[in-house]
Structures are given as C-alpha cells and as structure tokens.
Coordinates of C-alpha atoms in Angstrom, one line a residue:
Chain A
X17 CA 23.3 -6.1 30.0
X18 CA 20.0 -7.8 28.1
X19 CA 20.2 -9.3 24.9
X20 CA 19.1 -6.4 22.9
X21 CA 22.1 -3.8 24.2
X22 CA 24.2 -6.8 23.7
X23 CA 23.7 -7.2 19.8
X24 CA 23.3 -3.4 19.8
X25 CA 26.7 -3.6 21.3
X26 CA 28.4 -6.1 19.1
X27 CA 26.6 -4.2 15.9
X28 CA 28.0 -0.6 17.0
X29 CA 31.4 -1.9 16.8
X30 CA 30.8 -2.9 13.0
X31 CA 30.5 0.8 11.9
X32 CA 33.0 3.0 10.8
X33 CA 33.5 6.6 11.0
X34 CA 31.8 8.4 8.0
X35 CA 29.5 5.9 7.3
X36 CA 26.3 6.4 6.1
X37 CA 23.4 3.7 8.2
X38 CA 19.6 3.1 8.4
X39 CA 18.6 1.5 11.4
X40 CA 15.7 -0.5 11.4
X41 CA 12.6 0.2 14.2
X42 CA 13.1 -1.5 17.7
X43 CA 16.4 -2.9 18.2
X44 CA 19.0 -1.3 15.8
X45 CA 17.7 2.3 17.5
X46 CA 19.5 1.4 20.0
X47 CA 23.1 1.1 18.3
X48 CA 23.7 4.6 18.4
X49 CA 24.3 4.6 22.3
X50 CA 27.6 2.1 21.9
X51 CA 29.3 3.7 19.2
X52 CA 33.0 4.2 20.0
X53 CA 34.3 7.5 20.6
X54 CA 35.8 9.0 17.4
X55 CA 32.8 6.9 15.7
X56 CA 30.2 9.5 13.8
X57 CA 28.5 8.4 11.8
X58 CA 25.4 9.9 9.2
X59 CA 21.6 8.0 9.7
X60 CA 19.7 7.7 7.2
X61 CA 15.8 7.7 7.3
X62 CA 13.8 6.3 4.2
X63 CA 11.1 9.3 4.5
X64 CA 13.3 11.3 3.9
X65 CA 16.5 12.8 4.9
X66 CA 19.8 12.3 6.3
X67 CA 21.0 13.6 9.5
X68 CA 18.7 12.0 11.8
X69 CA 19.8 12.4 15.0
X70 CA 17.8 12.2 18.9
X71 CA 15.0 14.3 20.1
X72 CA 16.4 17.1 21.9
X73 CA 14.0 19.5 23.2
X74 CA 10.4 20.2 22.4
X75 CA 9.0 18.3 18.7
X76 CA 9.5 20.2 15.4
X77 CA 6.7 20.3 13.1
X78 CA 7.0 17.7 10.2
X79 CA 10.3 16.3 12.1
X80 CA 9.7 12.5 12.5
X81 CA 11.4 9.6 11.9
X82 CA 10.8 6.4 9.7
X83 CA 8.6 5.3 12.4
X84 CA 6.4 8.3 12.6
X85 CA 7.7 9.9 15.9
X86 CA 9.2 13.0 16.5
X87 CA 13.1 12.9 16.2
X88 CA 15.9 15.5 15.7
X89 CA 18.2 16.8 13.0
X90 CA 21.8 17.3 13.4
X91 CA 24.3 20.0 12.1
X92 CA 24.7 19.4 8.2
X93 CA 20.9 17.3 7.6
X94 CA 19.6 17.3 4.0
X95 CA 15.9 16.5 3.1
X96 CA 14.7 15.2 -0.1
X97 CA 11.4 13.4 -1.6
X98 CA 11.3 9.7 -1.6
X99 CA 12.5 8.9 -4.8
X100 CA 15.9 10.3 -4.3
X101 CA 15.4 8.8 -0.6
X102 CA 15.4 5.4 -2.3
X103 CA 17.8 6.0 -5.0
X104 CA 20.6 6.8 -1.9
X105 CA 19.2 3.5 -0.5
X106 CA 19.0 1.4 -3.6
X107 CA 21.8 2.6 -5.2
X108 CA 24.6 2.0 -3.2
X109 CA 24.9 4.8 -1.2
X110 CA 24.2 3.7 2.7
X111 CA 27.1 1.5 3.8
X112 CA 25.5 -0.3 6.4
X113 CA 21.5 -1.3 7.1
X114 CA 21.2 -2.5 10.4
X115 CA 17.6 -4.7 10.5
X116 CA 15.6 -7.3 12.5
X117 CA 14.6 -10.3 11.2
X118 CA 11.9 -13.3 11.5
X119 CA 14.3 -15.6 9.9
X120 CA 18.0 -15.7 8.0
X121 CA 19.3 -19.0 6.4
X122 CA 22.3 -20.4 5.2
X123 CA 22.0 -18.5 1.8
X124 CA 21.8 -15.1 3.6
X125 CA 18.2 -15.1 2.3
X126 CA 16.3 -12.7 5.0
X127 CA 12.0 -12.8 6.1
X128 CA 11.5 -10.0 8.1
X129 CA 8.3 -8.6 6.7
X130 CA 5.3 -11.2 7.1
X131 CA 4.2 -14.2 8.6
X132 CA 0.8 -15.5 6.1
X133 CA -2.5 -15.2 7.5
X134 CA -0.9 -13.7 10.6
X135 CA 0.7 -10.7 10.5
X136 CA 1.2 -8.6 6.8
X137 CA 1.8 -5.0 7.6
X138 CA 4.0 -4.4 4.2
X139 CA 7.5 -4.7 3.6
X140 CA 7.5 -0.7 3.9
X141 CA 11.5 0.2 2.7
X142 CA 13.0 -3.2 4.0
X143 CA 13.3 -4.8 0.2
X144 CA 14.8 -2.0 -1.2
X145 CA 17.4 -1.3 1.8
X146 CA 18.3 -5.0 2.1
X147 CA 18.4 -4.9 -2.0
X148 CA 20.5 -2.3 -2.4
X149 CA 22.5 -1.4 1.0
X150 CA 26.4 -2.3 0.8
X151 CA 25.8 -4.3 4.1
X152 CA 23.4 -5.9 5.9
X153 CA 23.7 -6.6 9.1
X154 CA 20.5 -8.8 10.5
X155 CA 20.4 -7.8 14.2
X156 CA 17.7 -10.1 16.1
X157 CA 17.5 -12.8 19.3
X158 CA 18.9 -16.1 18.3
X159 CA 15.8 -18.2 18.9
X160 CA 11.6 -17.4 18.5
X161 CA 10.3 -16.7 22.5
X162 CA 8.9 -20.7 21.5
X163 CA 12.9 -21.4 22.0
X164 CA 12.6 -22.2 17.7
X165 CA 15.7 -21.4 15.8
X166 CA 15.7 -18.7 13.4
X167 CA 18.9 -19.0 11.7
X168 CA 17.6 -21.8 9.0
X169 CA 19.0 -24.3 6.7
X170 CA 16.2 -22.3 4.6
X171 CA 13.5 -19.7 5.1
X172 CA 10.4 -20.8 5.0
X173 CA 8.4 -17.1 6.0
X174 CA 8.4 -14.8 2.7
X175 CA 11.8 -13.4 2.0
X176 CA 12.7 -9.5 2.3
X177 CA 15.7 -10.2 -0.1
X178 CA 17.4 -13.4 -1.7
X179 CA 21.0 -13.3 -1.0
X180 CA 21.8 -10.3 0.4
X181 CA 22.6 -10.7 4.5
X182 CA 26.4 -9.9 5.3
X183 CA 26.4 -10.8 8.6
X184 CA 23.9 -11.8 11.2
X185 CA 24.4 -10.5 15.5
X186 CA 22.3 -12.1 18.2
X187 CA 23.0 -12.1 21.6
X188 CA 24.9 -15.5 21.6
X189 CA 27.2 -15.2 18.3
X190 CA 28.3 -13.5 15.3
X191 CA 27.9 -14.8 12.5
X192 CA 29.3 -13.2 8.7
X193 CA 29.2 -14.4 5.1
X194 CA 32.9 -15.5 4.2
X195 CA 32.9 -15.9 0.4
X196 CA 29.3 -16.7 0.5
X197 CA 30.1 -19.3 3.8
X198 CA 27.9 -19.1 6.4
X199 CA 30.7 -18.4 9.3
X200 CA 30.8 -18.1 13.2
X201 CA 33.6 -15.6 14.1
X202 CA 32.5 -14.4 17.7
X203 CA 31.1 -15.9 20.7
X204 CA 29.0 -14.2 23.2
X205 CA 30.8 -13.5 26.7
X206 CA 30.1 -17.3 28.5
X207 CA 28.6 -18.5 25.4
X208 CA 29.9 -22.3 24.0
X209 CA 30.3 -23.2 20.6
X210 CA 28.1 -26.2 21.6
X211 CA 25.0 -23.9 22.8
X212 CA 25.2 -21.7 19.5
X213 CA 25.5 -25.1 17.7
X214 CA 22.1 -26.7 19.2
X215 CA 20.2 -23.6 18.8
X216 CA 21.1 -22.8 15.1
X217 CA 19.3 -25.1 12.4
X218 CA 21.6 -23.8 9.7
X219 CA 25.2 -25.3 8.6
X220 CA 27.7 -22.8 9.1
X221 CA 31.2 -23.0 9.4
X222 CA 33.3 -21.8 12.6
X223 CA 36.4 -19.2 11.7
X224 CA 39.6 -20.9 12.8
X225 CA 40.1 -17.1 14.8
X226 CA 36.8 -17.3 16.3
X227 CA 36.8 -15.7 19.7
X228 CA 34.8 -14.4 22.6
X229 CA 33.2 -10.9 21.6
X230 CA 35.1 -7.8 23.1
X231 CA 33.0 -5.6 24.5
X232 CA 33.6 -2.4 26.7
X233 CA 33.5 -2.9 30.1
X234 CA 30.5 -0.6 30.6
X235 CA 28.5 -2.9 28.5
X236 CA 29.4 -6.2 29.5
Chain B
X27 CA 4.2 31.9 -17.8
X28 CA 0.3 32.4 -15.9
X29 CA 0.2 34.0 -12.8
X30 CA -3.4 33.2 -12.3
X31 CA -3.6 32.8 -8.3
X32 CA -4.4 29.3 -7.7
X33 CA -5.8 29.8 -4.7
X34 CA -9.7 28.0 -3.8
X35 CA -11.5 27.0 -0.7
X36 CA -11.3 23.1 0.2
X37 CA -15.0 22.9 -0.5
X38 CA -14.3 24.1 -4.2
X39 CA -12.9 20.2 -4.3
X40 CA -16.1 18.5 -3.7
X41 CA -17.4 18.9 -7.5
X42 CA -14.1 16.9 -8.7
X43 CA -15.2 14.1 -6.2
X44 CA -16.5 10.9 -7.6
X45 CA -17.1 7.5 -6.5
X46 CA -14.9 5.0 -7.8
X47 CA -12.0 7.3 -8.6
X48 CA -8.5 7.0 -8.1
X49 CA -6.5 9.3 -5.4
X50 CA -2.8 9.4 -4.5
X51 CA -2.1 11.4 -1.1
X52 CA 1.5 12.6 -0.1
X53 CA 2.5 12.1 3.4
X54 CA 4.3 9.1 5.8
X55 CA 2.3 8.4 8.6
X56 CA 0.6 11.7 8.5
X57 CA 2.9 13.9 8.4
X58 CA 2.7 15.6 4.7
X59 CA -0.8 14.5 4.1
X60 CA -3.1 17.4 3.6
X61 CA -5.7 16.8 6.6
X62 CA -8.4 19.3 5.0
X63 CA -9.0 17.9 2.2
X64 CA -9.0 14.6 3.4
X65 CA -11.3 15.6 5.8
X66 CA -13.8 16.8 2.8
X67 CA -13.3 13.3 1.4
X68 CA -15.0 12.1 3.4
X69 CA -18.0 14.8 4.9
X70 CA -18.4 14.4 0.9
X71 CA -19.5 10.8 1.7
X72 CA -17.3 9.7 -1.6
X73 CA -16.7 6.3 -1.5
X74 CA -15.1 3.0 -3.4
X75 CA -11.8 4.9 -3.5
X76 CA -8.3 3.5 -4.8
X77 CA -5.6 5.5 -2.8
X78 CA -1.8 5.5 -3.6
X79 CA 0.2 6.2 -1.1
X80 CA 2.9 5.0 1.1
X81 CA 0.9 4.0 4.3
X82 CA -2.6 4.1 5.4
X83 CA -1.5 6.0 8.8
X84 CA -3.3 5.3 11.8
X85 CA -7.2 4.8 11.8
X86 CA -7.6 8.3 13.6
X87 CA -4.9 9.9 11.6
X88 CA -3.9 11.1 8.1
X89 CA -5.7 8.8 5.1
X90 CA -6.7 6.5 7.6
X91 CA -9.8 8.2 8.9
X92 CA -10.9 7.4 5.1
X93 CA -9.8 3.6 5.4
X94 CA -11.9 3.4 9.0
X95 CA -14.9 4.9 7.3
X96 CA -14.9 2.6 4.7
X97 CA -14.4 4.9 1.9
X98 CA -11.5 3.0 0.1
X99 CA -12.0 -0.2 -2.0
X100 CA -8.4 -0.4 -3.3
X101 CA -5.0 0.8 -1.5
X102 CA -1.7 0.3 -3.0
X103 CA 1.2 1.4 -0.5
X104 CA 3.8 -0.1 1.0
X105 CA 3.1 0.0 4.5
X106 CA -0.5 -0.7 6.4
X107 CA 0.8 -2.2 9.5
X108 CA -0.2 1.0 11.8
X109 CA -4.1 1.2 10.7
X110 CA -5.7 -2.2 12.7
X111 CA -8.5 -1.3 10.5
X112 CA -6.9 -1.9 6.7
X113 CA -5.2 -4.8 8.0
X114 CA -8.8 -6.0 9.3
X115 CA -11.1 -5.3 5.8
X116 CA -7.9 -6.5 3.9
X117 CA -8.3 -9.9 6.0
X118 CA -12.4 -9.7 5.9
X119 CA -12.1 -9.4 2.0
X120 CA -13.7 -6.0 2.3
X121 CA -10.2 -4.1 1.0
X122 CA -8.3 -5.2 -1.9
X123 CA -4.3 -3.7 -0.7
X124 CA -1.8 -4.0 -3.0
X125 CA 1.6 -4.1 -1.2
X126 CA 4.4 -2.4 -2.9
X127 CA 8.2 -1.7 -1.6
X128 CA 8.5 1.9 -0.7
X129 CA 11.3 2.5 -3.5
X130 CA 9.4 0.9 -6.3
X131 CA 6.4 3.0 -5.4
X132 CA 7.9 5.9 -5.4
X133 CA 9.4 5.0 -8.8
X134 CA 6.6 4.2 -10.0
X135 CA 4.3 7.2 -9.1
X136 CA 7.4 8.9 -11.0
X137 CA 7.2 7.0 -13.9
X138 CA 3.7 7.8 -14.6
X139 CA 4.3 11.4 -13.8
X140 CA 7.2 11.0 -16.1
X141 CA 6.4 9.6 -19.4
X142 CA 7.8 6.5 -18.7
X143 CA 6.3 2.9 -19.9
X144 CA 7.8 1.8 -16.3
X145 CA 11.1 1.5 -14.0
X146 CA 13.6 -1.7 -13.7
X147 CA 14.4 -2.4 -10.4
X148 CA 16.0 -5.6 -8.3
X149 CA 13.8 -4.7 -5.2
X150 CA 11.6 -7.9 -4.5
X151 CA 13.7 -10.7 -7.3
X152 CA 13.7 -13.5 -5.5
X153 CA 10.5 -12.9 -3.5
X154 CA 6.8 -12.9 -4.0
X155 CA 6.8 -9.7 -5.0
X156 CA 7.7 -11.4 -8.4
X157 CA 4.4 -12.5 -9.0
X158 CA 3.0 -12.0 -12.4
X159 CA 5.6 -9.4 -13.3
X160 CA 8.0 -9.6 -16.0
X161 CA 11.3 -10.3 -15.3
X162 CA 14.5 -8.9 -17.5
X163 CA 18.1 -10.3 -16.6
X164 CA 20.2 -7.2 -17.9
X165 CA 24.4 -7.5 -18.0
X166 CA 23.8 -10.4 -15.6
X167 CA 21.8 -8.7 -12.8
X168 CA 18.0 -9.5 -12.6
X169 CA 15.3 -6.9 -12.3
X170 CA 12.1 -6.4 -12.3
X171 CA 9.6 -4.2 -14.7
X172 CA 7.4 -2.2 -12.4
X173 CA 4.5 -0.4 -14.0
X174 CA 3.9 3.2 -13.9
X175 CA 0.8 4.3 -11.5
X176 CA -1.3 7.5 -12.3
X177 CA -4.2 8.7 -10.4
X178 CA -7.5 11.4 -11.0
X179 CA -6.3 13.4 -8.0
X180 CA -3.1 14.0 -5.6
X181 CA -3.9 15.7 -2.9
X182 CA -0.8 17.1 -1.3
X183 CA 1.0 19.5 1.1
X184 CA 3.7 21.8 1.1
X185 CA 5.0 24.4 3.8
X186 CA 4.8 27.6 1.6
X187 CA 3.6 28.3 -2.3
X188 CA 3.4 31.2 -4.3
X189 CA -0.3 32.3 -5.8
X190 CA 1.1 30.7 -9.0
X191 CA 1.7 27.6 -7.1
X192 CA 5.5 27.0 -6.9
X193 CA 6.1 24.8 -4.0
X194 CA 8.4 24.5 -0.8
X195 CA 7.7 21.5 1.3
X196 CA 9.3 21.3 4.8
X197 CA 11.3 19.0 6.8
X198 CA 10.1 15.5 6.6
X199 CA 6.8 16.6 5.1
X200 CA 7.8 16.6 1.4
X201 CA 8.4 12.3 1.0
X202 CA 5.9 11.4 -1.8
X203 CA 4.4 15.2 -2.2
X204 CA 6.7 16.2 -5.3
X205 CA 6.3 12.6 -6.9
X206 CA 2.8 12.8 -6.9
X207 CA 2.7 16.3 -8.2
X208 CA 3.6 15.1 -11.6
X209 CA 1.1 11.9 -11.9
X210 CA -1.9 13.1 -11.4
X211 CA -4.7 14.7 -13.9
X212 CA -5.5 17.4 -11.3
X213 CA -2.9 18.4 -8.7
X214 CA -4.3 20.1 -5.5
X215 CA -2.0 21.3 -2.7
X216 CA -2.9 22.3 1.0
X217 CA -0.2 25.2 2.2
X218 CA 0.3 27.1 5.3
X219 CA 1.0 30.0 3.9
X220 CA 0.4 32.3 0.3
X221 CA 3.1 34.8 -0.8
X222 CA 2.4 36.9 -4.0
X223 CA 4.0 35.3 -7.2
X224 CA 7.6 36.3 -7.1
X225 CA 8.7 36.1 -3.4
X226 CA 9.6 32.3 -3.9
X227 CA 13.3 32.7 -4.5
X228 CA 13.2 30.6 -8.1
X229 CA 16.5 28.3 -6.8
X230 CA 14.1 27.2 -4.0
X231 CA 11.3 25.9 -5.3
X232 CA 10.9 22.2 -5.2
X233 CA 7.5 21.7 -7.3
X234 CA 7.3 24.2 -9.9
X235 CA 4.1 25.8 -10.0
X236 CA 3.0 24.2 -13.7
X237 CA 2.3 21.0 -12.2
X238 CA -0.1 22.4 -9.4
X239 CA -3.8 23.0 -10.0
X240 CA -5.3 24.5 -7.0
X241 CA -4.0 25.7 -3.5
X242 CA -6.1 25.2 -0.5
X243 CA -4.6 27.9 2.5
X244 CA -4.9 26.5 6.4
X245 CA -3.0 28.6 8.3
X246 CA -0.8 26.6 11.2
X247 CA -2.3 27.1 14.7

C-alpha cells in the first residue's frame, strides 16, 4: 500500500456514519474507497451540491465536481447556488474537511494555498472550509520530496486558516490537537517514534495510549 | 407583473459593450458560463475588462478565452490556478487579479445585489487576506468586513426560462448564476430552452424573472 492509500486509509476510519465531508482535490478523493462497511456518509462539493458520489456511466451535462470533471449524484442529492453552498460550509454544517496541505505547525495554523512568486492559483473554498468546517483533518506526506519537514514549529508559506487543524494524517503518524496540544496518538505500521521525531520540526507531545495504526488487512 | 418576452439575439448585446466596463459571469470552471455571449465579447474586440467571477476556467474554455485574448485588465475570483495564461499576465504585470475566498465572493456579489453596505465574515482572519480591511471583533470572535461587489453586466446561464424570464438552472450549472442575477445593472441570461410565460411551475423558479433583462436561446446539440 503507497503512502497516499495509507493516509486515505487512516482518514476513512475518522468518519462517522451520517456525516456530512468535503474532500479536498488529489488525495482525500481517495478516502471514499476505505470507508468501513455500515460507514455512509454525505460529500459535499463547494459548487454546489450535496450528494456527490462516483462517475457511473456516460457524463451528465452540468454534473461536475469541485475540480471541474464529470462526477455522479447519488439517491437523495440537493443542488443550490454558491452562497448557500458556503453558508453549509462556513456555518457549521459539514462535520469533517478532509485537505492537503504545504505546511501545518504546532498552532494548527494550515498553508495550503500558495507558495510567493511561485505558485498562486487562489485559495478557491479552502479558507472558508478550513474556517468554518467542525473538523479538519490535514491529510498530506510527512516531508517535502526535498525530504524537508512540513509539520513546523511555525508556518512560514501564507496560511489557509489560523488555528483551525484538528488533526493532521501522513503516512508515518497521526497526529490530533488535544486541548489545543499538538499530540501523536498513532504510529504508522513499522514506523518508530524516533523516525516521526527527526522528521517533524514541530514540538508535539506523544499520547501516553499511542499505538501502531489498525488498519484492515486489505490495506495494509 | 410584465410579460414582455425577453427574448433577443446574442448580437443584440454588442451595443451594451464598452471598453473598460465591469462584467460578472456565472459559472465554475465552465460549466454555467454562457459560452455565446462570451464568445461575442470578444468577436466585439471589447477590451480592458474587470470580470467577477469565481475562476478564469481554462485558456480554451469558459471566460478564459477572454483572459487568453487579452481582453481583461482586472479579475477578481477566487480561483485562477487552471488558466496558465492569468497566472502568466498576473506575474508579467499585465493583469491586476484580486484573489478572493469563494464564500466571501459569493457574499459579496450578494451584498451588492442585496442592499447591503457589506457581509462580516471570519474567512481569511489571521491571513493576508486581512490586508487593508477592517477588522471587527464581535461577542469575542473576529471577522472581517468584506465589501459588496456590483458590476455593468452579468452574463449568465440557466437550463430553462419563461419568455418573462423566470429562471431554472440545472445540476451544477446554477453556482454563482442566481447571485449575480441581483448585482448587476443589466442582467442577461443564455437558456436552452423558452416556454411561454406560465409553464414555469411558480414553486420552481430559482431567479425570478424581475431581475432578468434579456434571454439569449441556444438550443443544446
């Protein structure tokens, strides 16, 4: 199993039935596939509707998802205009948003939407799901492809949110905010406390039950 | 209650055209943006635009043909990531783009189609987005005052409209359409179809026909 289907994994096993998630491009699309049985759960998708569900068949016209591509509605989907899209998402009503990241620190500040003089595309919906979404789960690979750490003492990219991270799943550990504590609670399968330790540049404190993720054995 | 039909021909626009002005476009990523009329945009040769909307679509698709074309001096959306070319004049100093979160844009197309002074919101405390705005800490939470936005012309799209102009949008086409509707000084729509005043059931319409200057027919394929 790669280190995307891993966090994808570990995240799936966060939701609840009933809840009501947006899931982030790349990564978090994958979360769906590792939900446990019993698990349903409602997407949401900032242009516009909930219900999202997979492709099936030939494209519907006007049927895409927040990414632009053609996508499929399930039994029981509601549209609506973008201003009601964003009061469900700013006001409290999606349980869970499920996002990468660039870089997450220590005060559960997140960067996910530019790097200056590089790369500015827009934030899009990610301030306003990471403002106002119950959770937020920050699913991403522990270190840059440079091997850098992205779990900081402090961001230094431009923030998404200030504050608001709930937890953070790579594909070494799992990390949540315990009373606003920075805390490891799960280990990646093989993974030492030592390794997460010399490849995370924030302080964070280790859970006294912290233990080695479970995950099924189709995944692992 | 008029029941003038509202129905022109997309060239009928081209007299409301005029260089400098200021357009908002429904639509995310293309789908809801009205393709004709941005397509007589630009045979127009109108140019030094400011568009409002939430993406500049591709450079081939959407808005974006009138970004690639160098039509637009101003964008405000929250999203340009998918057209190389905004990013690219933006960077050049060619394009001025304003980058607002998706939620306070739609807000504040509402407030100015609304009669609101503006909308508090704690999207972007605590990030650059802060810049030069005023900040308000209400019951102990921080927000934001985002400004209302109002343009010369929306050009939208819907599914179906009456000749009165009472809207339906479908699917994931409506987004930004019905906002937009309200905050402009003149309202055109492109439909696929045109029923007679009346066959709209009245509990389904999602723009009510007031708010809609002109419909612009192009029949799906």
């Amino acid at each position: 199993m790669d280190a995307k289907d891993l966090i994808a994994c570990r995240v799936a096993q966060e939701l609840k039935d009933g809840d009501v998630v947006n899931l982030g491009i790349g990564l978090p699309t994958l979360i769906p596939n590792y939900l446990s049985e019993g698990v349903h759960i409602t997407l949401q998708s900032e242009n516009g509707f909930l219900g999202l569900g997979p492709l099936v068949g030939d494209p519907l016209p006007d049927l895409v998802n927040a990414g632009g591509k053609p996508c499929g509605m399930l039994p029981g989907t509601a549209f609506f205009d973008s201003a009601m899209s964003f009061a469900i998402i700013r006001g409290g009503h999606v349980d869970v948003t499920v996002l990468g990241g660039l870089q997450v620190d220590q005060l559960g500040n997140l960067a996910n939407w530019m790097v200056p003089g590089k790369m500015v595309p827009g934030m899009g919906g990610a301030m306003d799901l990471v403002t106002g979404a119950r959770n937020v789960i920050v699913a991403m690979e522990h270190n840059t492809k440079e091997g850098d750490a992205k779990i900081l003492k402090q961001c230094e990219l431009p923030l998404t949110a200030a504050g608001k991270v709930t937890a953070i799943a790579t594909e070494l550990a799992y990390f949540r905010f315990i009373g606003g504590v920075l805390t490891l609670v799960e280990t990646a399968p093989g993974v030492s406390l030592d390794e997460i330790r010399a490849k995370t540049e924030a302080d964070y404190a280790v859970s006294p039950d912290c233990r080695e993720m479970r995950l099924p054995a189709k995944a692992s | 209650m008029t029941n003038r039909n509202k129905r022109i021909a997309v060239a009928d626009l081209r007299p409301r055209f005029r260089d400098g002005m200021t357009i908002m476009f429904g639509g995310f990523l293309g789908t809801g943006t009205p393709d004709s009329m941005v397509r007589e945009l630009l045979d127009s040769g109108v140019k030094d635009l400011t568009i409002i909307g939430n993406d500049t679509a591709l450079a081939t698709t959407g808005i974006g043909v009138l970004v690639a074309n160098r039509r637009v001096k101003k964008v405000i959306a929250s999203h340009i990531g998918t057209n190389a070319e905004t990013g690219k004049q933006m960077i050049a100093g060619e394009l001025d783009v304003e980058l607002v979160p998706q939620g306070t844009l739609a807000e504040r197309i509402r407030a100015g189609g609304s009669g609101l002074g503006g909308v508090l919101t704690p999207t972007g405390v605590g990030t650059i987005i802060e810049k030069g705005k005023t900040k308000l800490t209400l019951d102990g939470v921080d927000y934001l005052v985002e400004r209302p936005l109002r343009a010369d012309l929306a050009i939208l799209k819907a599914h179906l409209a009456d000749e009165s102009g009472n809207l339906v949008y479908r699917r994931a086409a409506r987004n930004f359409n019905p906002l937009m509707a309200l905050a402009a000084d003149f309202v055109a729509v492109e439909v696929a179809s045109i029923v007679p005043t009346g066959d709209i059931d009245p509990d389904h319409v999602m723009t009510p026909g007031t708010l809609v200057d002109a419909l612009v027919l192009v029949e799906e394929k």
